[in-house]
Amino acid sequence: MMIGAAAAAAALFGAAVYGATAAVASAPAAGANVRVTVDQGSSYVSADRLAGGSYTDGVLSRCGADRRMQNEPTLAIDPRDHSIWTAGANDYCTVPTAGDAWAGFYRSANTGGSWTDSLLPGYKGDTSAQGTSSPLAALVAGGAIAAGDPVMSWDSQGDLFYMGNNFNRGLENGASGRTRDNTGTIWVATYGPSNPADSSTDGSKYLRTVTLTKNTFGNGQFNDKTDLNVDPSTGIVYASWSDFHGSGCTNIFISRSTDHGATFSPPLKISSGICNNQGPSITFGKAGQVYVAWQGGTGGAFTKAPGSVNGAAFVASADNGQTFSKARLVVTYPAFVSSQFSGNGARECGDSPFNCPTGQTFPRFDLAGPYLTADNTNGTLVMAFQVEQPSGQGQIEYVFSTNGGASWSAPKLLAPAATGHQFFPWLIASGGRVSAIWYDSQGDPNYSVTRAPCNSAGGQTSACLNVRYAESADGGKTFGPSIQVTNVPTNPNYEQFGGRLVPFFGDYLTVAAQGGTIGAVWTDQRNTMPGSDAAGDNDGADVAGDPEAGGTCTSSLNACFDGTGGLDQNIYSAVITP
């Protein structure tokens, strides 16, 4: 039965709903877990060296040794050569030399079997021709030394488009802690083939970076939460982002490039009529249709007014992204968010001053979707999002549309589980298959609906989180049983940020696909060395080198943590065999 937004919302709040099992020829399987970010006993290469040059510098050398954090991974597979994979992440290997995190760029020429690690040009300390010619170099010189929120997509001629933002951390502007002075920009970089006639060189030559919009200093305005996708039927590159304000409505903008990323159109606002917006997700129909979904809400800038609701906002374009339909919430749901475990509304909890009344330790996980994909083989759109069930459990739910988003199915649980929380869904459709991935704490011996993933009743944390995968063979109407992708569970709660006081695990993971080639990337803590603090809070979240655990590492700006491994958070990848 197909239903509209109001009926979908009503269905969600009724009795529990469960997804049926799809008829699939065989169960999928996950391959070996491969470490993408090798920042110990190795070296990062420059964009110049990726294309056959020789440039290097102290920042790159240091990145090969410092065992720092990487999170928010993106992944894209080359449509003309499925053995070429590219990934990116927030890479903190630049902290000791450049002072903040930057955008990591990682390339594999053997289907994710091994990786070459590098950085997007323009970071502080980059004197290469690629770096000094980047528009980011001037922003870095002005203090916007950080970069993040990486997303990627390929076109059909060997070009890889890499989107993110760069920024400074900002100073409070006035009395409100919500309003900060930020500089920086949204950017899209292009990597092409070193030899256009040889697909094995696709995405190896840095070509350019262009900026799409800038933060407005003094207005508490910040561009964040990006998405980028290339329409395979037209080659048009679409980039979308969230425009946050200290007060007032957050907006969603989109821009497009019809010249392979050389220039982009002026930003077009597509979220009018909805106030609390973030996290756009772009996909395409068969003939120039562009669809965008994001997390939206009513009730003012912070969705606080009585009767306000959260849900999946949606717009469609029938003219290659030149105009869009009016934004509307097509399904509403109570978002599963980390703040429900803090006891004081905090997004994350750690040591003082980030400690919370519940005594739990956890990173934020409040970007609740939706993630959108189009299965043009089966003629469907599919969205997934993380929902707080009536019990308090976090589960991934999904809806589908067979009429271009005019109406949507009732929400169903994608992978029903009796225990554990699920969060950060990501979808991709390819070859008549919809692939879904997410973080999952099922099997946690300390699981409770009142506790964040991998927390015990006594406030101890443990390694209980895994990545799981499921697929649909009927356009996302039903999904088959899920499988575990990770071969080692991870503890997402290590206090590696905020002066070793609070955890951060990023806002997403990624599944990518071309034809029957499917890959996944995720943030992983298996290499993190813990520190014991039996005489203190004994939360199991302290890291080796932290003075709280008896170490001597008082700053992340020096080499101390290199030897301890306490900050060794990494990106891992795996091949999924359908």
PDB file of C-alpha atoms in Angstrom, residues 494 496 524-530 543 565-570:
ATOM      1  CA  TYR A 494      37.438   6.212  23.403  1.00  0.00           C
ATOM      2  CA  GLN A 496      40.400  10.990  21.987  1.00  0.00           C
ATOM      3  CA  ASP A 524      37.395   1.705  13.347  1.00  0.00           C
ATOM      4  CA  GLN A 525      39.131   1.670  16.765  1.00  0.00           C
ATOM      5  CA  ARG A 526      40.765  -1.769  16.638  1.00  0.00           C
ATOM      6  CA  ASN A 527      44.247  -0.213  16.585  1.00  0.00           C
ATOM      7  CA  THR A 528      43.601   2.207  19.453  1.00  0.00           C
ATOM      8  CA  MET A 529      45.678   1.430  22.518  1.00  0.00           C
ATOM      9  CA  PRO A 530      43.603   1.814  25.695  1.00  0.00           C
ATOM     10  CA  VAL A 543      43.628   6.036  25.916  1.00  0.00           C
ATOM     11  CA  GLY A 565      48.890   4.558  19.876  1.00  0.00           C
ATOM     12  CA  GLY A 566      46.196   6.067  22.052  1.00  0.00           C
ATOM     13  CA  LEU A 567      44.903   8.223  19.194  1.00  0.00           C
ATOM     14  CA  ASP A 568      45.151   5.517  16.539  1.00  0.00           C
ATOM     15  CA  GLN A 569      41.621   5.675  15.104  1.00  0.00           C
ATOM     16  CA  ASN A 570      41.530   4.461  11.483  1.00  0.00           C
TER      17      ASN A 570
END
